[in-house]
Coordinates of C-alpha atoms in Angstrom, one line a residue:
M9 CA 2.0 -30.3 -20.8
M10 CA -0.2 -28.2 -18.5
K11 CA -1.2 -29.8 -15.1
T12 CA -4.9 -30.2 -14.5
T13 CA -6.9 -30.4 -11.3
K14 CA -9.3 -33.1 -10.1
R15 CA -12.0 -31.0 -11.6
G16 CA -10.4 -31.3 -15.1
R17 CA -9.3 -27.7 -15.5
P18 CA -5.8 -26.4 -15.9
F19 CA -4.1 -24.9 -12.8
L20 CA -5.1 -21.2 -12.3
K21 CA -1.6 -19.9 -13.0
D22 CA -1.4 -21.6 -16.4
T23 CA -5.0 -20.5 -17.2
L24 CA -4.2 -16.8 -16.5
D25 CA -0.8 -16.8 -18.3
L26 CA -2.2 -18.6 -21.4
F27 CA -5.2 -16.2 -21.5
A28 CA -3.0 -13.1 -21.3
T29 CA -0.5 -14.5 -23.9
L30 CA -3.4 -15.2 -26.3
I31 CA -4.9 -11.7 -25.9
T32 CA -1.5 -9.9 -26.4
S33 CA -0.9 -12.0 -29.6
M34 CA -4.3 -11.1 -31.1
E35 CA -5.5 -7.9 -32.7
L36 CA -8.8 -7.0 -31.1
T37 CA -11.0 -5.3 -33.7
T38 CA -14.7 -4.4 -34.2
H39 CA -16.9 -7.3 -35.3
K40 CA -20.5 -7.2 -36.4
Q41 CA -23.2 -9.7 -35.6
Y42 CA -27.0 -9.5 -35.6
F43 CA -26.8 -5.9 -36.9
R44 CA -24.7 -4.8 -33.9
S45 CA -21.0 -3.8 -33.7
F46 CA -18.8 -4.9 -30.9
P47 CA -15.5 -3.0 -30.5
N48 CA -12.3 -4.6 -29.1
S49 CA -13.6 -8.1 -29.7
F50 CA -12.5 -11.4 -31.3
T51 CA -14.3 -14.4 -32.8
T52 CA -14.1 -18.1 -32.0
D53 CA -12.0 -18.6 -35.2
D54 CA -9.6 -15.9 -34.1
A55 CA -9.0 -17.6 -30.7
C56 CA -8.6 -21.1 -32.2
E57 CA -6.3 -19.9 -34.9
C58 CA -4.0 -18.2 -32.4
L59 CA -4.0 -21.1 -30.0
S60 CA -3.1 -23.5 -32.8
C61 CA 0.5 -22.3 -32.6
L62 CA 1.2 -19.6 -30.0
K63 CA 4.7 -18.5 -28.9
F64 CA 5.7 -16.5 -25.8
S65 CA 9.3 -15.2 -25.6
Q66 CA 10.8 -13.5 -22.5
S67 CA 14.2 -11.9 -22.2
N68 CA 15.8 -11.0 -18.9
R69 CA 18.9 -8.8 -18.7
S70 CA 21.3 -8.9 -15.8
A71 CA 24.9 -8.1 -15.1
D72 CA 27.5 -10.8 -15.7
P73 CA 28.7 -12.0 -12.2
R74 CA 32.2 -12.2 -13.6
D75 CA 32.2 -8.8 -15.2
P76 CA 29.6 -6.4 -13.9
E77 CA 30.1 -4.1 -16.8
R78 CA 28.9 -6.8 -19.2
I79 CA 25.2 -7.6 -19.8
I80 CA 23.9 -11.1 -20.1
T81 CA 20.5 -11.6 -21.9
T82 CA 18.6 -14.8 -21.2
T83 CA 15.7 -15.6 -23.6
T84 CA 13.1 -18.3 -22.9
T85 CA 10.5 -19.2 -25.5
T86 CA 7.4 -21.3 -24.7
T87 CA 5.3 -22.7 -27.5
F88 CA 1.7 -23.8 -27.2
S89 CA 0.1 -26.0 -29.9
M90 CA -3.5 -27.1 -29.8
T91 CA -6.1 -28.6 -32.1
R92 CA -9.3 -26.7 -32.7
E93 CA -11.2 -28.8 -30.1
M94 CA -8.5 -28.3 -27.5
A95 CA -8.5 -24.6 -28.2
K96 CA -12.3 -24.4 -27.7
A97 CA -12.0 -26.3 -24.5
M98 CA -9.3 -23.9 -23.2
S99 CA -11.4 -21.0 -24.2
Q100 CA -14.2 -22.5 -22.2
H101 CA -12.0 -22.4 -19.2
F102 CA -11.4 -18.7 -19.9
M103 CA -15.2 -18.2 -19.8
D104 CA -15.5 -20.2 -16.6
A105 CA -12.9 -18.0 -14.9
R106 CA -14.8 -14.9 -16.1
L107 CA -12.0 -13.6 -18.2
I108 CA -14.0 -13.4 -21.4
E109 CA -17.7 -13.2 -22.2
N110 CA -20.1 -13.5 -25.1
A111 CA -20.5 -10.1 -26.5
I112 CA -24.1 -10.6 -27.5
D113 CA -25.4 -12.6 -24.5
K114 CA -23.3 -11.9 -21.4
T115 CA -25.2 -14.5 -19.4
A116 CA -24.1 -17.3 -21.8
N117 CA -21.8 -19.8 -20.1
Q118 CA -20.8 -21.9 -23.2
F119 CA -18.0 -21.1 -25.6
K120 CA -19.6 -21.6 -29.0
D121 CA -18.7 -21.6 -32.7
R122 CA -19.3 -18.5 -34.8
A123 CA -19.6 -16.2 -31.8
V124 CA -18.0 -12.9 -30.8
Y125 CA -16.3 -12.4 -27.5
Q126 CA -15.0 -9.5 -25.4
L127 CA -12.8 -9.2 -22.4
T128 CA -14.4 -8.9 -19.0
P129 CA -13.3 -6.3 -16.3
K130 CA -11.7 -9.2 -14.5
G131 CA -9.9 -10.3 -17.7
L132 CA -8.5 -6.8 -18.2
H133 CA -7.2 -6.8 -14.6
V134 CA -5.4 -10.1 -15.2
L135 CA -4.1 -8.8 -18.6
E136 CA -2.8 -5.6 -17.1
R137 CA -0.8 -7.5 -14.4
F138 CA 0.6 -9.9 -16.9
I139 CA 1.8 -7.0 -19.2
S140 CA 3.3 -5.1 -16.3
K141 CA 5.0 -8.1 -14.8
N142 CA 6.5 -9.5 -18.1
G143 CA 7.3 -6.2 -19.9
V144 CA 5.0 -7.0 -22.9
N145 CA 4.5 -4.2 -25.5
A146 CA 0.8 -3.5 -25.2
D147 CA 0.4 -0.4 -27.4
G148 CA -2.3 -2.1 -29.3
L149 CA -4.4 -2.6 -26.1
V150 CA -4.3 1.0 -24.9
K151 CA -7.8 1.7 -26.4
V152 CA -9.2 -1.4 -24.7
F153 CA -8.0 -0.3 -21.2
Q154 CA -9.3 3.3 -21.9
S155 CA -12.7 2.4 -23.2
Q156 CA -13.8 -0.6 -21.0
P157 CA -14.4 -1.0 -17.3
I158 CA -11.6 -2.7 -15.4
C159 CA -11.9 -4.6 -12.1
M160 CA -10.1 -2.3 -9.7
K161 CA -9.7 -4.7 -6.8
L162 CA -9.3 -8.5 -7.3
L163 CA -9.1 -10.7 -4.2
H164 CA -6.8 -13.6 -4.6
L165 CA -7.2 -16.8 -2.5
E166 CA -4.1 -18.9 -1.9
R167 CA -4.1 -22.4 -3.4
R168 CA -2.2 -25.6 -2.6
A169 CA 0.7 -26.1 -5.0
S170 CA -0.1 -29.8 -5.3
D171 CA -3.7 -29.7 -6.6
D172 CA -4.5 -26.0 -7.0
E173 CA -7.4 -26.2 -4.6
I174 CA -8.2 -23.1 -2.4
I175 CA -6.7 -23.5 1.1
I176 CA -9.8 -23.2 3.4
S177 CA -9.5 -21.6 6.8
Q178 CA -11.7 -19.3 8.9
Q179 CA -9.4 -16.4 8.1
V180 CA -9.8 -17.0 4.3
V181 CA -13.5 -17.3 4.6
T182 CA -13.8 -14.2 6.7
A183 CA -11.6 -12.1 4.2
L184 CA -13.7 -13.4 1.3
F185 CA -17.0 -12.7 3.0
R186 CA -15.9 -9.1 3.9
R187 CA -15.1 -8.4 0.3
F188 CA -18.3 -10.2 -0.8
V189 CA -20.7 -8.0 1.3
G190 CA -18.6 -4.8 1.2
R191 CA -18.0 -2.2 3.9
A192 CA -21.7 -1.3 4.0
P193 CA -24.9 -2.9 2.8
N194 CA -25.0 -2.4 -1.0
Y195 CA -28.6 -1.6 -1.9
V196 CA -28.7 -0.8 -5.7
E197 CA -31.6 0.7 -7.4
E198 CA -32.7 -1.3 -10.4
I199 CA -32.8 0.7 -13.6
E200 CA -33.7 -0.6 -17.0
N201 CA -31.1 -0.4 -19.8
Q202 CA -28.5 0.9 -17.4
D203 CA -25.0 1.5 -18.6
P204 CA -23.1 -1.7 -18.1
A205 CA -20.1 0.2 -16.7
I206 CA -22.2 1.9 -14.1
E207 CA -23.9 -1.3 -13.1
Y208 CA -20.5 -3.0 -12.8
N209 CA -19.1 -0.3 -10.6
Q210 CA -22.1 -0.6 -8.3
R211 CA -21.6 -4.3 -8.0
S212 CA -18.0 -3.9 -7.2
A213 CA -18.9 -2.4 -3.8
G214 CA -20.4 -5.7 -2.7
I215 CA -23.2 -8.2 -3.6
P216 CA -26.3 -6.1 -4.4
L217 CA -28.9 -6.6 -1.7
T218 CA -32.7 -6.2 -1.5
D219 CA -35.4 -6.6 1.1
V220 CA -37.7 -9.6 0.8
I221 CA -41.3 -10.0 2.2
E222 CA -41.6 -13.6 3.2
R223 CA -42.9 -15.9 5.9
A224 CA -40.3 -17.2 8.4
P225 CA -38.6 -20.4 7.0
Q226 CA -39.8 -22.4 10.0
L227 CA -43.5 -21.4 9.4
I228 CA -44.2 -22.9 6.0
G229 CA -47.6 -21.7 4.8
K230 CA -48.3 -20.3 8.3
G231 CA -47.7 -17.1 10.2
P232 CA -47.6 -13.5 9.2
L233 CA -45.4 -12.1 6.4
Q234 CA -42.2 -10.5 7.5
T235 CA -39.7 -8.2 5.9
F236 CA -36.2 -9.7 5.7
K237 CA -33.3 -7.3 5.1
Y238 CA -30.0 -8.0 3.4
C239 CA -31.2 -10.6 0.9
F240 CA -29.7 -11.8 -2.4
L241 CA -30.3 -14.4 -5.0
A242 CA -28.0 -17.5 -4.9
V243 CA -27.1 -17.2 -8.6
N244 CA -26.1 -13.6 -8.2
A245 CA -23.7 -14.6 -5.4
L246 CA -22.0 -17.1 -7.7
E247 CA -21.6 -14.5 -10.5
W248 CA -20.2 -12.0 -8.1
L249 CA -17.6 -14.4 -6.6
C250 CA -16.4 -15.3 -10.1
D251 CA -16.3 -11.6 -11.2
F252 CA -14.4 -10.1 -8.3
T253 CA -12.1 -12.8 -6.9
S254 CA -9.7 -15.4 -8.2
I255 CA -12.4 -18.1 -7.9
V256 CA -12.6 -20.2 -11.1
G257 CA -16.1 -21.5 -12.1
R258 CA -19.5 -21.7 -10.5
D259 CA -18.7 -24.9 -8.7
E260 CA -15.8 -23.4 -6.8
A261 CA -17.9 -20.3 -6.1
A262 CA -20.7 -22.5 -4.7
E263 CA -18.3 -24.3 -2.4
M264 CA -17.1 -21.0 -1.0
A265 CA -20.7 -19.9 -0.6
A266 CA -21.4 -23.1 1.3
H267 CA -18.6 -22.2 3.7
F268 CA -20.4 -18.9 4.3
V269 CA -23.4 -21.0 5.3
R270 CA -21.2 -23.3 7.5
F271 CA -19.8 -20.4 9.4
G272 CA -23.2 -18.9 9.9
L273 CA -22.6 -15.8 7.8
I274 CA -25.6 -16.4 5.5
T275 CA -28.7 -18.6 5.7
L276 CA -31.3 -19.8 3.2
L277 CA -34.5 -17.7 3.3
S278 CA -36.6 -19.5 0.6
D279 CA -36.4 -21.7 -2.4
K280 CA -39.6 -21.6 -4.4
R281 CA -38.6 -23.8 -7.2
K282 CA -41.1 -26.3 -8.6
T283 CA -40.9 -29.8 -7.1
S284 CA -40.1 -31.1 -10.6
D285 CA -37.1 -28.8 -11.0
S286 CA -33.8 -30.3 -10.2
A287 CA -31.6 -28.6 -7.7
V288 CA -27.8 -28.6 -7.5
I289 CA -26.7 -28.5 -3.8
F290 CA -23.1 -28.1 -2.8
T291 CA -22.1 -29.5 0.6
V292 CA -18.9 -28.8 2.4
R293 CA -17.6 -30.2 5.7
G294 CA -15.2 -29.1 8.4
T295 CA -14.6 -28.9 12.1
A296 CA -17.0 -26.9 14.2
T297 CA -14.3 -25.7 16.6
G298 CA -12.9 -22.2 16.8
P299 CA -13.8 -18.7 18.0
N300 CA -16.9 -18.6 15.8
A301 CA -19.8 -20.0 17.8
A302 CA -22.0 -20.1 14.7
A303 CA -19.6 -22.5 12.9
A304 CA -21.1 -25.9 12.0
A305 CA -19.5 -29.1 10.8
Q306 CA -21.4 -28.9 7.5
G307 CA -22.8 -26.3 5.2
E308 CA -25.0 -26.5 2.1
F309 CA -25.6 -24.0 -0.7
R310 CA -28.4 -24.4 -3.2
C311 CA -27.6 -23.3 -6.8
T312 CA -31.1 -22.7 -8.0
A313 CA -32.7 -19.7 -9.8
K314 CA -35.3 -19.2 -7.0
A315 CA -33.1 -19.7 -4.0
I316 CA -32.8 -16.6 -1.8
Y317 CA -30.2 -16.2 1.0
R318 CA -29.9 -13.5 3.6
I319 CA -27.0 -12.2 5.6
T320 CA -27.3 -13.2 9.3
D321 CA -26.5 -11.3 12.4
E322 CA -23.2 -13.1 12.6
G323 CA -22.5 -12.1 9.0
R324 CA -23.2 -8.5 9.8
K325 CA -20.9 -8.7 12.8
V326 CA -18.1 -10.3 10.8
A327 CA -18.6 -7.7 8.0
R328 CA -18.2 -4.9 10.7
W329 CA -21.4 -3.2 9.5
T330 CA -22.4 -2.7 13.2
E331 CA -19.2 -0.9 14.1
D332 CA -18.4 2.8 13.9
R333 CA -15.6 2.5 11.4
V334 CA -14.3 6.0 12.1
S335 CA -14.1 5.4 15.8
S336 CA -12.6 2.0 15.3
E337 CA -9.8 3.2 13.0
T338 CA -9.0 6.0 15.5
N339 CA -9.2 4.2 18.8
D340 CA -7.9 0.8 17.7
S341 CA -4.7 1.8 15.9
A342 CA -2.7 -1.1 17.2
A343 CA -5.1 -3.6 15.8
R344 CA -5.3 -1.6 12.6
A345 CA -1.5 -1.7 12.2
T346 CA -1.5 -5.5 12.8
E347 CA -4.1 -6.0 10.1
L348 CA -2.3 -3.8 7.6
A349 CA 1.0 -5.7 8.3
F350 CA -0.7 -9.0 7.3
G351 CA 0.4 -10.5 3.9
P352 CA 0.3 -13.8 2.2
G353 CA 2.3 -16.6 3.7
T354 CA 5.8 -17.5 2.5
G355 CA 5.8 -21.3 3.1
A356 CA 6.0 -24.0 0.4
H357 CA 2.2 -23.9 0.0
V358 CA 2.2 -20.4 -1.4
P359 CA 1.7 -20.5 -5.2
S360 CA 4.8 -19.1 -6.9
T361 CA 2.7 -18.1 -9.9
L362 CA 0.8 -15.1 -8.4
E363 CA 2.4 -11.8 -7.6
H364 CA 2.3 -11.2 -3.8
A365 CA 2.3 -8.1 -1.8
T366 CA 5.0 -8.7 0.8
D367 CA 4.9 -7.8 4.5
Q368 CA 7.6 -5.3 4.0
Q369 CA 5.7 -3.5 1.2
I370 CA 2.5 -3.3 3.3
R371 CA 4.4 -2.0 6.3
Q372 CA 6.1 0.6 4.1
R373 CA 2.7 1.8 2.8
L374 CA 1.5 2.0 6.4
S375 CA 4.6 3.9 7.4
A376 CA 4.2 6.3 4.5
E377 CA 0.5 6.9 5.4
E378 CA 1.4 7.7 9.0
K379 CA 4.0 10.1 7.9
L380 CA 1.6 11.8 5.5
K381 CA -0.7 12.4 8.5
A382 CA 2.2 14.0 10.5
E383 CA 2.1 17.8 10.6
P384 CA 5.2 19.4 8.9
N385 CA 5.3 22.2 11.5
G386 CA 8.0 20.8 13.8
T387 CA 5.7 18.8 16.1
D388 CA 7.3 15.5 14.9
K389 CA 10.7 14.4 16.1
P390 CA 13.1 16.8 14.3
V391 CA 15.7 14.0 13.6
Q392 CA 13.1 12.4 11.3
Q393 CA 12.1 15.4 9.3
K394 CA 14.2 14.8 6.2
E395 CA 13.4 11.1 6.1
S396 CA 9.8 11.9 6.6
N397 CA 9.7 14.0 3.5
T398 CA 11.3 11.2 1.5
D399 CA 8.7 8.8 2.7
R400 CA 6.0 11.3 1.9
L401 CA 7.3 11.6 -1.7
K402 CA 7.5 7.8 -2.1
F403 CA 3.8 7.6 -1.1
I404 CA 2.8 10.4 -3.4
L405 CA 4.6 8.8 -6.3
D406 CA 2.9 5.5 -5.6
E407 CA -0.7 6.9 -5.5
P408 CA -2.1 7.9 -8.9
A409 CA -4.5 10.5 -7.4
L410 CA -1.8 12.2 -5.3
R411 CA 0.8 12.0 -8.1
S412 CA -1.6 13.7 -10.5
L413 CA -2.3 16.5 -8.0
F414 CA 1.5 16.8 -7.3
R415 CA 2.1 17.2 -11.0
E416 CA -0.3 20.1 -11.1
F417 CA 1.4 21.7 -8.1
L418 CA 4.8 21.4 -9.8
R419 CA 3.4 22.8 -13.0
G420 CA 2.2 25.8 -11.1
N421 CA 5.7 26.2 -9.7
F422 CA 7.4 25.8 -13.1
C423 CA 9.2 22.5 -12.2
E424 CA 6.9 19.8 -13.6
E425 CA 9.9 18.4 -15.6
N426 CA 11.4 17.0 -12.4
L427 CA 8.5 14.6 -11.9
S428 CA 8.2 13.8 -15.6
F429 CA 11.9 12.9 -15.8
W430 CA 11.7 10.7 -12.7
L431 CA 8.7 8.8 -14.0
E432 CA 10.1 8.3 -17.5
V433 CA 13.4 6.9 -16.2
Q434 CA 11.4 4.5 -13.9
E435 CA 9.5 3.2 -17.0
F436 CA 12.8 3.0 -19.0
K437 CA 14.5 0.9 -16.3
R438 CA 11.5 -1.4 -16.1
K439 CA 11.4 -2.0 -19.8
F440 CA 15.1 -2.6 -19.9
L441 CA 15.2 -5.4 -17.3
I442 CA 12.5 -7.6 -18.8
T443 CA 11.2 -7.9 -22.4
S444 CA 8.4 -10.3 -23.5
S445 CA 6.5 -10.9 -26.7
A446 CA 3.6 -13.1 -27.8
M447 CA 2.8 -14.1 -31.3
S448 CA 0.9 -16.6 -33.3
S449 CA 2.9 -18.5 -35.9
S450 CA -0.2 -18.9 -37.9
R451 CA -0.4 -15.1 -38.3
T452 CA 3.3 -14.2 -38.6
G453 CA 4.5 -17.1 -40.7
R454 CA 6.5 -20.1 -39.4
N455 CA 9.7 -18.7 -40.9
A456 CA 9.5 -15.4 -39.1
P457 CA 12.7 -14.6 -37.1
Q458 CA 12.3 -15.8 -33.5
H459 CA 13.8 -12.8 -31.9
A460 CA 12.5 -10.1 -34.3
A461 CA 10.2 -8.7 -31.6
M462 CA 13.1 -8.6 -29.1
E463 CA 15.3 -6.7 -31.6
K464 CA 12.5 -4.3 -32.2
H465 CA 12.0 -3.8 -28.5
H466 CA 15.8 -3.1 -28.1
E467 CA 15.6 -0.5 -30.8
S468 CA 12.6 1.2 -29.0
L469 CA 14.7 1.2 -25.7
I470 CA 17.5 3.0 -27.5
H471 CA 15.1 5.5 -29.0
M472 CA 13.5 6.0 -25.5
A473 CA 16.9 6.6 -24.0
F474 CA 17.7 9.4 -26.4
V475 CA 14.2 10.9 -26.3
I476 CA 14.8 11.3 -22.5
Y477 CA 18.2 12.9 -23.2
N478 CA 16.9 15.3 -25.9
T479 CA 13.9 16.3 -23.8
Y480 CA 15.5 16.9 -20.4
L481 CA 19.2 16.9 -20.5
A482 CA 20.5 18.2 -23.9
P483 CA 21.5 21.9 -24.1
S484 CA 18.5 24.1 -24.6
S485 CA 16.1 21.1 -24.5
P486 CA 12.4 21.9 -24.2
C487 CA 12.2 20.7 -20.5
E488 CA 15.8 21.1 -19.4
L489 CA 16.5 20.0 -15.9
N490 CA 18.2 22.2 -13.4
I491 CA 20.7 19.7 -12.1
D492 CA 24.3 19.5 -10.8
H493 CA 26.9 20.5 -13.5
G494 CA 29.0 17.5 -12.7
L495 CA 26.2 15.0 -13.4
R496 CA 25.4 16.6 -16.7
N497 CA 29.1 16.6 -17.7
D498 CA 29.5 12.9 -16.9
L499 CA 26.5 12.0 -19.2
V500 CA 27.6 14.3 -22.1
A501 CA 31.2 12.9 -21.9
Y502 CA 30.0 9.3 -22.1
L503 CA 27.6 10.1 -25.0
G504 CA 30.3 11.9 -26.8
E505 CA 32.6 8.9 -26.5
V506 CA 30.0 6.4 -27.6
M507 CA 28.6 8.5 -30.5
T508 CA 32.0 9.5 -31.9
E509 CA 33.1 5.9 -31.8
S510 CA 30.0 4.6 -33.6
T511 CA 29.5 7.4 -36.1
G512 CA 32.9 8.9 -36.6
K513 CA 31.4 12.3 -36.0
A514 CA 32.0 14.8 -33.2
F515 CA 29.2 14.9 -30.6
Q516 CA 27.4 18.2 -30.8
G517 CA 25.3 17.9 -27.6
R518 CA 22.2 16.5 -29.2
V519 CA 21.4 13.1 -30.8
D520 CA 20.1 12.9 -34.3
P521 CA 17.3 10.4 -35.2
E522 CA 19.6 8.4 -37.5
Q523 CA 22.1 7.8 -34.6
V524 CA 19.6 6.3 -32.2
Y525 CA 20.2 2.6 -33.0
S526 CA 23.9 2.4 -32.5
L527 CA 24.0 1.3 -28.8
N528 CA 24.4 -2.2 -27.5
A529 CA 22.9 -3.5 -24.3
T530 CA 26.0 -2.9 -22.2
Q531 CA 26.2 0.7 -23.4
L532 CA 22.5 1.1 -22.7
Q533 CA 23.0 -0.1 -19.2
H534 CA 25.7 2.4 -18.6
M535 CA 23.4 5.2 -19.7
I536 CA 20.8 3.9 -17.2
R537 CA 23.3 4.1 -14.4
L538 CA 24.0 7.7 -15.3
Y539 CA 20.3 8.4 -15.6
E540 CA 19.8 6.9 -12.1
K541 CA 22.3 9.3 -10.6
I542 CA 20.4 12.2 -12.1
Q543 CA 17.1 10.6 -11.0
L544 CA 18.3 10.4 -7.4
H545 CA 19.3 14.0 -7.5
V546 CA 15.9 15.0 -8.8
F547 CA 14.1 12.9 -6.2
R548 CA 16.0 14.6 -3.4
L549 CA 15.3 17.9 -4.9
M550 CA 11.5 17.2 -5.0
A551 CA 11.5 15.7 -1.4
T552 CA 13.3 18.7 0.2
D553 CA 11.9 21.6 -1.8
S554 CA 8.5 20.6 -3.3
V555 CA 6.9 18.1 -0.9
P556 CA 6.9 20.3 2.2
K557 CA 5.0 23.0 0.3
F558 CA 2.7 20.6 -1.5
I559 CA 1.4 18.8 1.7
K560 CA 0.2 22.2 3.1
T561 CA -2.1 22.8 0.2
K562 CA -5.9 22.5 0.7
R563 CA -6.4 20.2 -2.3
F564 CA -3.8 17.8 -1.0
L565 CA -5.4 17.6 2.4
A566 CA -8.8 17.0 0.8
L567 CA -7.6 14.3 -1.6
R568 CA -5.6 12.6 1.1
N569 CA -8.8 11.7 2.9
W570 CA -10.0 9.9 -0.2
V571 CA -6.8 8.0 -0.5
E572 CA -6.8 6.9 3.1
D573 CA -10.3 5.7 2.8
Y574 CA -9.4 3.8 -0.3
E575 CA -6.3 2.3 1.4
A576 CA -8.5 1.1 4.3
S577 CA -10.8 -0.7 2.0
E578 CA -7.9 -2.2 0.1
N579 CA -6.2 -3.6 3.1
D580 CA -9.3 -5.0 4.8
N581 CA -8.9 -8.3 3.1
I582 CA -5.1 -8.7 3.3
I583 CA -4.5 -11.7 5.7
T584 CA -2.0 -14.3 6.4
P585 CA -1.9 -17.5 8.4
G586 CA -2.0 -16.6 12.1
G587 CA -4.4 -15.0 14.5
Y588 CA -7.2 -17.3 15.5
G589 CA -6.8 -20.9 14.5
P590 CA -8.3 -22.4 11.3
A591 CA -11.4 -24.5 11.2
S592 CA -9.9 -27.1 8.8
P593 CA -11.9 -29.4 6.6
P594 CA -11.4 -33.2 7.0
G595 CA -8.0 -34.4 6.1
L596 CA -6.2 -31.1 6.9
E597 CA -6.2 -31.3 10.7
G598 CA -2.7 -30.6 11.9
D599 CA -1.6 -29.5 8.4
T600 CA 0.5 -26.4 8.1
E601 CA -1.5 -25.2 5.0
I602 CA -3.6 -22.6 6.6
G603 CA -4.0 -20.3 3.5
G604 CA -4.3 -16.6 3.1
A605 CA -5.8 -13.9 0.8
Y606 CA -4.5 -10.7 -0.7
M607 CA -5.7 -7.9 -3.0
T608 CA -4.3 -6.7 -6.3
I609 CA -5.1 -3.2 -7.6
S610 CA -5.5 -2.3 -11.2
H611 CA -3.3 0.7 -12.0
Q612 CA -5.5 1.6 -15.0
A613 CA -8.7 1.5 -12.9
N614 CA -7.0 3.3 -10.1
E615 CA -6.0 6.1 -12.5
K616 CA -9.6 6.4 -13.6
A617 CA -10.9 6.5 -10.0
A618 CA -8.3 9.1 -9.1
A619 CA -9.3 11.3 -12.0
A620 CA -13.0 11.0 -11.0
A621 CA -12.2 11.8 -7.3
K622 CA -10.1 14.8 -8.4
E623 CA -12.9 16.1 -10.7
K624 CA -15.4 15.7 -7.8
L625 CA -13.2 17.7 -5.5
A626 CA -12.8 20.4 -8.2
R627 CA -16.6 20.6 -8.6
Q628 CA -17.1 20.9 -4.9
A629 CA -14.5 23.7 -4.8
R630 CA -16.5 25.5 -7.5
G631 CA -19.7 25.0 -5.6
E632 CA -21.2 22.7 -8.3
P633 CA -23.3 19.6 -7.4

């Protein structure tokens, strides 16, 4: 039984998990309606049929505490069963959270019968994180991630574990507002029939703004017309908050917008609705104390089609539009380091359902970035040189743009196989540790074997293990690694022992396709340990030999600037309880639940952005516009 909030919706964690489980269990195909085709879509009937009996199984492998050489596999299966009406109600929650949208009318807010639906960029972001975290086989979704826009940066607001409400504090409102308005005013030119992907990317930089000619609010019907800058429609603000943050539904978005008003960050410019038209006004209350002199005890936000708001002087100050960001980042390094070190809190109030970026991870990224900036010419402390190259390599491997450029560099030096092997072993280890599958019993049949998907996954792991061996480690393999002789002998000796025992034939140095399904989990883990030793050897080789040469190249130095700018925008909204005190709403005075916010980055979208940045640099190098 899923827990529900006072608003009547399921908790956010359950909503996201059930949505991702549903999508991974369905086959997204092309549907036609009103003489139009919609690729990677599903119908109302598809969703209701899958939700009528949906199973999610997850297997975790770990070493036996009593015998480290033995592998224990723990499998947990969760079953969801819903009537058609319940399934439609759940799908409506998916729409409210902006995970799916009506393919024909993207402005529609109701989940209807006989309709076609597609995933939103936010839904793809959530789906990608679920697949990565749970080890789900997503081969069938590759075309979806490649062909549709994905939300690159999704801001998560921490929630109370008891009722799933957002924990409100001035830090949280500030982080949300900075993400909402962007690092600079986002004036977007309106173009008819614009590509939805381009329009979405423009919106991702911040709420689209416009200038409005209007009389001052206090001079109704009097006074000269004035031009007010940094204005936006109230309804656009609600849509933006639902699209680019973890906010669920327009009502929750309106409440957060009302807090913008309460803290003096935005103000109502005009609302020219007819007197007969109804208006939905959300009101929030809180204490007026704190460092923000513009904070009030109450804030209202009008959710009408004609309501126009503008960003105030206080809002522009909080957004840091008036600051010289370059100078700030150079001269205020201590404050910058403190901000980058922020992360979500670790108290009991932190939702255990969302994947957090820890303080240690953020500090490690800062440390790596600083080391990337260090000149490899001996000006650094000599005792740190070797460690510095190791940290540089970790940072390069973690950044898609730099990793792609590093691969090109290695290819030019005839050692690309080192990076390919390291990455494939990383993926192999990840898939080994956790395995998940989602299926609908209505599609597979109720008598289908419960663990058939797990067995298939295990077979694919064995196949992957031997593909790695035949590609990089077997004698005369196409991408044979230049590694220590002892490491290769240890692996060949173990494979010879295992293959001879299972097939009765002498091991000839390569693995035939018909032999690949003969290993059990314990034997597979031993292979992973041998692979890890080789992987460590390859990592050290790249760090000591390739990285010092790579970081001197002009293309690396140019691309590093793009990465650093991206890192700065990513970490702007990572906060944790602390700093200046919260302005708590009634009932939370003295409470320890201060809240926080953190950003998650889509790997798929990051890869696309990295490729675009690399292509731009290449065009500039060729002198093209």
